[in-house]
XYZ file of N, CA and C in Angstrom:
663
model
N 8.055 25.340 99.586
C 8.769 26.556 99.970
C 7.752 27.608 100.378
N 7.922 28.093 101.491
C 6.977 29.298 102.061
C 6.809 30.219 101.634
N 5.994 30.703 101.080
C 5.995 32.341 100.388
C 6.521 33.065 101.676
N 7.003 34.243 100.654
C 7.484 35.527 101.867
C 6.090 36.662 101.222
N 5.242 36.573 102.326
C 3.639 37.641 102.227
C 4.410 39.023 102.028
N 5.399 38.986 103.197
C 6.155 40.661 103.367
C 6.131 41.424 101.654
N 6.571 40.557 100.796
C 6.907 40.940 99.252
C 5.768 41.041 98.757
N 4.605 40.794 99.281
C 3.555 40.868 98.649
C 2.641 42.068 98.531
N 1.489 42.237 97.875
C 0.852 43.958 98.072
C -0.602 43.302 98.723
N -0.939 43.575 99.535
C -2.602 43.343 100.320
C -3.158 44.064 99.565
N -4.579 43.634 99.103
C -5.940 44.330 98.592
C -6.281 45.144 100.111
N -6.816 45.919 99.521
C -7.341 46.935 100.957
C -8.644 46.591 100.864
N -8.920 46.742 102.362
C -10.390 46.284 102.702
C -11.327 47.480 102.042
N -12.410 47.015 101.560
C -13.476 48.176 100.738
C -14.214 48.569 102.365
N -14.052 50.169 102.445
C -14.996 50.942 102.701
C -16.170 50.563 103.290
N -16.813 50.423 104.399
C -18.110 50.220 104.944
C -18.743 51.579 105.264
N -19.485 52.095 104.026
C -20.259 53.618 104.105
C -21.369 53.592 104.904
N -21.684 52.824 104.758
C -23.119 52.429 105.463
C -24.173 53.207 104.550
N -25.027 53.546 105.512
C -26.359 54.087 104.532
C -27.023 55.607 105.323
N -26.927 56.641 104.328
C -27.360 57.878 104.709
C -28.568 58.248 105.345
N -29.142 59.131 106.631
C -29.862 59.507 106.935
C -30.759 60.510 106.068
N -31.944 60.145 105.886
C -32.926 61.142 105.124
C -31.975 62.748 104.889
N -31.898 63.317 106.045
C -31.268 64.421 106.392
C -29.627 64.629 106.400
N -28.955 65.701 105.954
C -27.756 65.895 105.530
C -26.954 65.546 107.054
N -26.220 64.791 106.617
C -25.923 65.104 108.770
C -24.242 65.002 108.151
N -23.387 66.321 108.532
C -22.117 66.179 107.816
C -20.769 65.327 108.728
N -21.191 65.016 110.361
C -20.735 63.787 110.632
C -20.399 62.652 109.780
N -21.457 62.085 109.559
C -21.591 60.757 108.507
C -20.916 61.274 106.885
N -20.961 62.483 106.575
C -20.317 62.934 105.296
C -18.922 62.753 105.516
N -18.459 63.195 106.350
C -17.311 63.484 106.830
C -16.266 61.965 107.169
N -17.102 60.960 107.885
C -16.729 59.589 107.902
C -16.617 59.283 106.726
N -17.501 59.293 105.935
C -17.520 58.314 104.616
C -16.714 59.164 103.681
N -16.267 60.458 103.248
C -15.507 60.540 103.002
C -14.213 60.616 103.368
N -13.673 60.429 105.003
C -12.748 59.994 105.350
C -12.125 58.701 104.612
N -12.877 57.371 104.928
C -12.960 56.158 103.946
C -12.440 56.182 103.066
N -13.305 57.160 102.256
C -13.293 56.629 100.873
C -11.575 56.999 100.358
N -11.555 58.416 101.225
C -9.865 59.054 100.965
C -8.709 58.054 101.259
N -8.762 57.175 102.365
C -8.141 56.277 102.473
C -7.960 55.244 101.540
N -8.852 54.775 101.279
C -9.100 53.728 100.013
C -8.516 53.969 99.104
N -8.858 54.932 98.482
C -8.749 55.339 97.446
C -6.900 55.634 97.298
N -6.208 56.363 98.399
C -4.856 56.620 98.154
C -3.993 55.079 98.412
N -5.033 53.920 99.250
C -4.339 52.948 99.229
C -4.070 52.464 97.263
N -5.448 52.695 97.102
C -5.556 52.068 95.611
C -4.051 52.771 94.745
N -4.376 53.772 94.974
C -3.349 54.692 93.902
C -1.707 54.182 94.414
N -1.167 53.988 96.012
C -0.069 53.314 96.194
C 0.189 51.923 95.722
N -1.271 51.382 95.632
C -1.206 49.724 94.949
C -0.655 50.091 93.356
N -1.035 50.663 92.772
C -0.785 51.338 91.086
C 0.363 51.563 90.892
N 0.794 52.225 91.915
C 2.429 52.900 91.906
C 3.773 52.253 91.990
N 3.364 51.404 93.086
C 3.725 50.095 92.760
C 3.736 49.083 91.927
N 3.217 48.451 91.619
C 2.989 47.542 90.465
C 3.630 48.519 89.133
N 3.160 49.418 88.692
C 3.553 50.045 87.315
C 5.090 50.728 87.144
N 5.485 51.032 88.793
C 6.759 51.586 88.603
C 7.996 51.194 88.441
N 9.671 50.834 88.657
C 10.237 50.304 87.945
C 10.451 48.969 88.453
N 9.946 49.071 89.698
C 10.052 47.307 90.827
C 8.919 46.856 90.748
N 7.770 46.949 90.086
C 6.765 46.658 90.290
C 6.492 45.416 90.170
N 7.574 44.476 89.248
C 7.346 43.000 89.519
C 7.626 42.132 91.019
N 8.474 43.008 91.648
C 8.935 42.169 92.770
C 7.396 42.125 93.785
N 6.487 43.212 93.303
C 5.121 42.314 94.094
C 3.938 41.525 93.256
N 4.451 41.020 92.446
C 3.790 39.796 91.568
C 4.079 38.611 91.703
N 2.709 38.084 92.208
C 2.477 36.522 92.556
C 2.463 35.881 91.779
N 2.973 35.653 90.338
C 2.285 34.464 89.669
C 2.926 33.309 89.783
N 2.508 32.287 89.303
C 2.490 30.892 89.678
C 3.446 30.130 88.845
N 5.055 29.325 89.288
C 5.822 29.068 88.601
C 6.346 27.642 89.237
N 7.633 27.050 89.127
C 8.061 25.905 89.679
C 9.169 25.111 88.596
N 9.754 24.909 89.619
C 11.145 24.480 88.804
C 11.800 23.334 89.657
N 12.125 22.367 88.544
C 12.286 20.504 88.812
C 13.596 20.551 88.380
N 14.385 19.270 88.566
C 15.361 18.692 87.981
C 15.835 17.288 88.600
N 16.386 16.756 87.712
C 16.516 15.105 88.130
C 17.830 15.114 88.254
N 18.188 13.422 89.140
C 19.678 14.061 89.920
C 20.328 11.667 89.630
N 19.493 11.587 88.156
C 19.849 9.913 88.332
C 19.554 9.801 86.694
N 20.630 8.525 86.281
C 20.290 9.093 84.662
C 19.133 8.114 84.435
N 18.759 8.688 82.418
C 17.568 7.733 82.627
C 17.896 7.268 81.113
N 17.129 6.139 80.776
C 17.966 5.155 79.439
C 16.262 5.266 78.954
N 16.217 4.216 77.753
C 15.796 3.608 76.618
C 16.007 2.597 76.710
N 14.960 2.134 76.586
C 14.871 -0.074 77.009
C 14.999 -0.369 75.474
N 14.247 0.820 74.266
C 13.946 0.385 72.869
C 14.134 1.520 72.114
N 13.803 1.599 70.794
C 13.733 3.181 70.320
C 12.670 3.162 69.435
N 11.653 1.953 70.413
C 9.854 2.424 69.048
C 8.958 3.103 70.389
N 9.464 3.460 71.582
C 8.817 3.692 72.968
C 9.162 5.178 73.274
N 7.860 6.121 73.397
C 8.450 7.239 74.078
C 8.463 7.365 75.292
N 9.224 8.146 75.791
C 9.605 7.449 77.596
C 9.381 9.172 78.070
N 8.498 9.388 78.960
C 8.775 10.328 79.441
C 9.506 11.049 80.687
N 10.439 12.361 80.482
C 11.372 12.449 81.115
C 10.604 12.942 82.902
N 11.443 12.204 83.687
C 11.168 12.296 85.184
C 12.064 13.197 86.163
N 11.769 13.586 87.037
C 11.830 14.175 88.387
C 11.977 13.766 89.308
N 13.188 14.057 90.479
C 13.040 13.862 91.499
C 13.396 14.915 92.462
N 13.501 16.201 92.381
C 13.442 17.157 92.909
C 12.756 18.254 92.246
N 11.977 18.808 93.415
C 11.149 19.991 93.195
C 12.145 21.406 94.159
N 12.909 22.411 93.336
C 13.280 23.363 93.495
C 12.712 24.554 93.998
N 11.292 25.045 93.361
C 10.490 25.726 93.915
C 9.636 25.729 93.469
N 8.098 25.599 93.886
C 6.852 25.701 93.745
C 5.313 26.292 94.442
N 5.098 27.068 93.194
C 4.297 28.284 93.482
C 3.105 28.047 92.934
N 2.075 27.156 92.441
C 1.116 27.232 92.276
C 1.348 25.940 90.531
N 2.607 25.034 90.903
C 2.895 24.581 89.506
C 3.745 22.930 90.763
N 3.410 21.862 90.387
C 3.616 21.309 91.324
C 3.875 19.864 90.474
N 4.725 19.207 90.673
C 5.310 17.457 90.151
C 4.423 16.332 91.340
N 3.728 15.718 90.006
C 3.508 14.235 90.458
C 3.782 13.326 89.382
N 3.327 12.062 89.883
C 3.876 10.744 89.153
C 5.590 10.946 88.259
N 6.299 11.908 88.739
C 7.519 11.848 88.785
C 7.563 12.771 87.236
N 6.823 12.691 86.787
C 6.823 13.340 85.252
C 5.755 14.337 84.606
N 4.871 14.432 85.449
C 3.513 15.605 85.025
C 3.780 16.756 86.318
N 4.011 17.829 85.488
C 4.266 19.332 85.923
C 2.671 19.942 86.125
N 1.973 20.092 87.254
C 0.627 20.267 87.004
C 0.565 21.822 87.448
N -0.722 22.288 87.076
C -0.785 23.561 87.332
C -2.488 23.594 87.513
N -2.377 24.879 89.204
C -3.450 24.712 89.475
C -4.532 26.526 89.224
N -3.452 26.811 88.438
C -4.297 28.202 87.726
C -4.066 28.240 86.111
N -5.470 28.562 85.554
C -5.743 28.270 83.905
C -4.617 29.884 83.438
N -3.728 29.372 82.400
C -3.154 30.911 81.589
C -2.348 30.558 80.706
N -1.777 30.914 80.327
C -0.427 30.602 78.914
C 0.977 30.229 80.437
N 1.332 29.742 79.623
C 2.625 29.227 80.482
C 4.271 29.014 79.685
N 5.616 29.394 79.895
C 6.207 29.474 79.429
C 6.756 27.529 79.673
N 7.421 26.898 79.066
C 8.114 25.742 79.611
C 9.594 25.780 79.113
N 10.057 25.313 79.598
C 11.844 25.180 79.335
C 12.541 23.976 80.264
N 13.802 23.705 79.345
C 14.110 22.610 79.527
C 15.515 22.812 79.430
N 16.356 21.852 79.771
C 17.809 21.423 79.386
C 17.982 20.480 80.457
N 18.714 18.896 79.137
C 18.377 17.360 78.884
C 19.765 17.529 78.384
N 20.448 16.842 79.277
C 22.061 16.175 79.478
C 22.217 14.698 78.614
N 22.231 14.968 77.479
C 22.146 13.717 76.589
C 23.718 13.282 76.694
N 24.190 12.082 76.677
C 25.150 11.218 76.166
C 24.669 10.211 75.144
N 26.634 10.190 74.236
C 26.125 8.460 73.154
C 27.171 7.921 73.697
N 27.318 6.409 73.697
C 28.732 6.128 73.490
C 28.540 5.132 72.419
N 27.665 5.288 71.143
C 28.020 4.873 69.724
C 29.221 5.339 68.956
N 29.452 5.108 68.131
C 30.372 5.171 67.062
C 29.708 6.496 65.946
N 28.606 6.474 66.127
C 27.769 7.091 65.110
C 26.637 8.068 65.850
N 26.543 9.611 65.176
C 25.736 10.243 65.790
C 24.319 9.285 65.719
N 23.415 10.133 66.572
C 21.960 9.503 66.866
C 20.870 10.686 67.134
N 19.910 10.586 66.536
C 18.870 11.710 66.618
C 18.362 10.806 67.923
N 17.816 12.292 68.504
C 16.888 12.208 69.928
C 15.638 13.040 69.623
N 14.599 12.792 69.728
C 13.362 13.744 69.461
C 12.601 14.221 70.948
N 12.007 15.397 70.861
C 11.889 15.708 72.636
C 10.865 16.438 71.737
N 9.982 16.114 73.269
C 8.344 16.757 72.770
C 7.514 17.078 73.680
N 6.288 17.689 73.769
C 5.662 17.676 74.959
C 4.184 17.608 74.922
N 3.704 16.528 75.804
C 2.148 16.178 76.143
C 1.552 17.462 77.171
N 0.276 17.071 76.512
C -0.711 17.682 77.738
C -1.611 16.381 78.277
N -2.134 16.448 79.391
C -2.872 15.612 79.779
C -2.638 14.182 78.720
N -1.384 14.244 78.446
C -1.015 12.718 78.152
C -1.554 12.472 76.654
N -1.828 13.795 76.213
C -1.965 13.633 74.412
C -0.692 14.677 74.003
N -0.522 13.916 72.840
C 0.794 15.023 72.273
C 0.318 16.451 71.928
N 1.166 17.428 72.229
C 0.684 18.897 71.532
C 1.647 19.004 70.405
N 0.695 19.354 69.321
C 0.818 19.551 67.759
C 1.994 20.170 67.747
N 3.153 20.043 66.562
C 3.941 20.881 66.824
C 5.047 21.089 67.411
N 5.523 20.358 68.601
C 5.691 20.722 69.587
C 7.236 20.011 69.880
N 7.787 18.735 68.716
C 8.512 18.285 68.451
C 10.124 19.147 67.821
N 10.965 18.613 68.913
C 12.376 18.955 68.401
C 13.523 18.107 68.087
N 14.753 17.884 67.401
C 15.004 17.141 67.384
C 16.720 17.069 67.586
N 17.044 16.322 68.640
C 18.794 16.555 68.520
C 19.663 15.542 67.957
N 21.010 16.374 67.945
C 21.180 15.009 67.536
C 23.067 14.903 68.160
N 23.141 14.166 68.869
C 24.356 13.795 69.723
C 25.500 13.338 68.817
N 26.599 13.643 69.019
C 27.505 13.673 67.891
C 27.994 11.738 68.881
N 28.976 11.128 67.677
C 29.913 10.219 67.354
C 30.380 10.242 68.876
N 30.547 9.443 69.418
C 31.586 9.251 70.763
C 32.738 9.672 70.485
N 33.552 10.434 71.508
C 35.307 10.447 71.237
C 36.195 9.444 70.856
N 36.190 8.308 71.990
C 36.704 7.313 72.412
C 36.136 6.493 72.655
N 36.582 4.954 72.875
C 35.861 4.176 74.057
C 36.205 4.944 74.779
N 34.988 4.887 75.884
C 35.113 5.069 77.212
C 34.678 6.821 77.258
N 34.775 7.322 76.317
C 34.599 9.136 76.395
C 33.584 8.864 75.239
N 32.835 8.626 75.939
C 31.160 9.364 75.082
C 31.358 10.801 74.578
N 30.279 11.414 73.513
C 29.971 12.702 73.222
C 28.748 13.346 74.192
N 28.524 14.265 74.568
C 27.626 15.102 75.365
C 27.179 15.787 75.044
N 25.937 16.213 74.968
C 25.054 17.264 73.995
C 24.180 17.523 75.382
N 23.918 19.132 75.292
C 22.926 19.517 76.130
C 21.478 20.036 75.093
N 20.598 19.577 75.512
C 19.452 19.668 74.908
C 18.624 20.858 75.408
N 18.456 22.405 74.391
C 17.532 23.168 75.347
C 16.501 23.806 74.832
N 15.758 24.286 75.340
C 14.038 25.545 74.646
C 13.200 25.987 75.551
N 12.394 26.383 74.705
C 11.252 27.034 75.520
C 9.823 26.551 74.940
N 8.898 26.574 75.454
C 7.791 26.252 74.752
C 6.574 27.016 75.723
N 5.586 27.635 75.151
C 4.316 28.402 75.375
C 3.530 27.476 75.336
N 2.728 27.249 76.189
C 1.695 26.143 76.144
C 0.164 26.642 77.036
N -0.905 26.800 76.110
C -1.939 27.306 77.393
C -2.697 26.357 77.802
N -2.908 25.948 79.525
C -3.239 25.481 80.161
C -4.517 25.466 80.716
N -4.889 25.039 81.469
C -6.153 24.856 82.051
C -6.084 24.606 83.648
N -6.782 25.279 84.560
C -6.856 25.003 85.693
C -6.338 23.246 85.916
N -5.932 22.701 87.003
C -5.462 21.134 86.898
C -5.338 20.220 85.654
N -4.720 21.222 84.667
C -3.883 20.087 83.584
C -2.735 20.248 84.153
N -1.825 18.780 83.009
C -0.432 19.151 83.344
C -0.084 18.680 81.729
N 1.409 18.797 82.074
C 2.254 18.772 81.098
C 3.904 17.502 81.446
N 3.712 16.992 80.310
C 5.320 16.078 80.308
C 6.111 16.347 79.127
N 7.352 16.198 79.618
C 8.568 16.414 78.406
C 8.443 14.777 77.995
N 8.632 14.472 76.601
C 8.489 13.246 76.336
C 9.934 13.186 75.694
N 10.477 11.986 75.013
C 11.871 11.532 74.720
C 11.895 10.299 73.678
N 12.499 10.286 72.691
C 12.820 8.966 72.184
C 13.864 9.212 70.981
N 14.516 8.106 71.277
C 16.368 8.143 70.462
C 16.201 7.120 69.551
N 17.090 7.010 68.424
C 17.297 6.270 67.455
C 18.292 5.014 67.904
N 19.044 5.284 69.323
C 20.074 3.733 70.020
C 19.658 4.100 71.201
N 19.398 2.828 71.929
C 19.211 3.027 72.926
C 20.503 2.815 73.831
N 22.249 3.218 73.126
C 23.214 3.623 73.999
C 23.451 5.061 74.077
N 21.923 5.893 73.558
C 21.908 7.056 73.723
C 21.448 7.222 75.385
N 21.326 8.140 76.171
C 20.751 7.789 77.615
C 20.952 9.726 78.184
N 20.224 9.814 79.296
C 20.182 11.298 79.824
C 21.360 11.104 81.417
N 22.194 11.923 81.186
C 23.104 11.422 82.285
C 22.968 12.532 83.611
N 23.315 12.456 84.697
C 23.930 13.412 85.227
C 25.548 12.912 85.766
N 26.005 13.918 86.668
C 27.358 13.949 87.308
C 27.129 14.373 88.152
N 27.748 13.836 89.513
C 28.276 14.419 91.041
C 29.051 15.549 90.593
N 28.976 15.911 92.295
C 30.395 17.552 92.289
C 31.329 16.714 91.821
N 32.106 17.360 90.872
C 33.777 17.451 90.994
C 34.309 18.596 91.738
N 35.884 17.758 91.817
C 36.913 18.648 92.513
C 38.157 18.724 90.998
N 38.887 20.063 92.008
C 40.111 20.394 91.365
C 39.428 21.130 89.621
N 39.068 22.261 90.017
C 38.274 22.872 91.063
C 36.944 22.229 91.429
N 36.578 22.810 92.678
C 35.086 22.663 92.961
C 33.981 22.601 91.912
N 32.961 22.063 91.752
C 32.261 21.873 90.586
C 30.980 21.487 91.238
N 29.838 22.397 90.973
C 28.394 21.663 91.474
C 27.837 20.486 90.351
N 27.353 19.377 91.308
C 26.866 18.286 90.284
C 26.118 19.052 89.378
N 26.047 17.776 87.867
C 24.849 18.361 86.672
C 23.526 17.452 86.988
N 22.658 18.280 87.044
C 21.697 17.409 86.747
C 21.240 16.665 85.483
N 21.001 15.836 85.395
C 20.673 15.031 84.069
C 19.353 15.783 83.056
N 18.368 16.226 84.278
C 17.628 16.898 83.836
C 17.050 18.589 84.550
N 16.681 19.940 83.504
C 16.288 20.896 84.801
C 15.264 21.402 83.807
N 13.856 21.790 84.671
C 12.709 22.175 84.015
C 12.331 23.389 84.738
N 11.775 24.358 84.268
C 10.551 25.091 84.628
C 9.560 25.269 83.677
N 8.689 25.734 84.668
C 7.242 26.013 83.733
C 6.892 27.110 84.735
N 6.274 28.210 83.805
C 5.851 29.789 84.340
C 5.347 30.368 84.054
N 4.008 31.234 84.697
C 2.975 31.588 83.991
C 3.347 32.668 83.653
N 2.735 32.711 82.366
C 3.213 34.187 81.355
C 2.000 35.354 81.250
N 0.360 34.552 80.812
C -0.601 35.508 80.669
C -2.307 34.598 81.183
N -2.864 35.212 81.303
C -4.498 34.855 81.504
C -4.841 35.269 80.001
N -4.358 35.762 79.499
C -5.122 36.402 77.918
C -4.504 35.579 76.725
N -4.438 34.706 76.588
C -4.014 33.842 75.715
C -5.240 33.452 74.532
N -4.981 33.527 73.440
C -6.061 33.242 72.767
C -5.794 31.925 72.019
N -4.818 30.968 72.218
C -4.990 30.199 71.804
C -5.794 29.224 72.574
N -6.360 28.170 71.307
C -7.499 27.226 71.780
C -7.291 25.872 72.375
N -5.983 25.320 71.666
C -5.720 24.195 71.794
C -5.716 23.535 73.201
């Protein structure tokens, strides 16, 4: 997706003063403080902006948002399977490969969030545990756990939407995966087409973002 620059604030070009003649010559005073007056009120409109009550709408930071549109199962329940992608919604500096690593190509704290369209069609609820890797090691902690109620009926499964947030600080080209594993594997992540009567936009089975929050993060991990 193309950035729109228009929304954006330009750095102003610095000042070329050059270098003073031995002798006062108020030409050259007069230029260079022309300059500098310019500069300087650009700087103070850059400030005014940013700090005043719109000041986010000219902030670049770096975000991106996925969701999957096909369900996905459990072959076993001693295997964690991590959850996949096949659409990228928008991306700003936060980008999907191998269908399941959310990568990011500026180091800062990052917000992540999720919501995971679980179905059972057991007889009996089933815990689901959802977690999230970095560079393909687990982060401490980081484990939640649902748990999908009893099916209705045959044929009418129960539906649980799975959701959070998670802070995670990053590193220039790490990434991050939502990981998954259920206690039956007739637990599974579904989606749905549009319905009609009324109109209804399909669900996705799965929808992610990840968004940068700070450069000042003091955690180490």
């Amino acid at each position: 997706m193309a950035l729109n620059l228009g929304q954006q604030i330009s750095t102003p070009a610095q000042p070329n003063l050059g270098s003073p003649a031995p002798a006062y010559d108020q030409g050259f005073f007069g230029t260079s403080f022309g300059g500098l007056n310019i500069y300087f009120t650009k700087l103070t409109a850059i400030f005014a902006a940013i700090l005043g009550p719109r000041g986010g709408k000219y902030i670049n930071n770096p975000y991106g948002a996925f969701q999957d549109g096909t369900d996905q199962v459990a072959a076993n329940t001693t295997t964690a399977y991590a959850i996949t992608f096949d659409t990228t919604d928008f991306s700003n500096g936060v980008t999907l490969s191998n269908s399941s690593r959310l990568n990011v190509s500026q180091a800062g704290l990052y917000n992540l969030q999720f919501s995971i369209q679980f179905k059972n069609t057991t007889n009996d609820g089933q815990d689901v545990d959802v977690w999230f890797r970095k560079n393909g090691t687990n982060i401490a902690n980081s484990n939640s756990r649902f748990h999908p109620p009893a099916r209705k009926s045959a044929g009418d499964p129960s539906h649980l939407i799975a959701a959070l947030n998670f802070f995670v600080n990053l590193a220039a080209n790490d990434y991050v995966e939502i990981m998954w594993r259920t206690t039956s594997t007739s637990v599974s992540i579904e989606h749905f087409a549009a319905s009609s009567s009324p109109t209804r936009p399909a669900v996705p089975s799965v929808i992610a973002t990840l968004s940068f929050v700070s450069n000042l993060s003091t955690e180490t991990a």
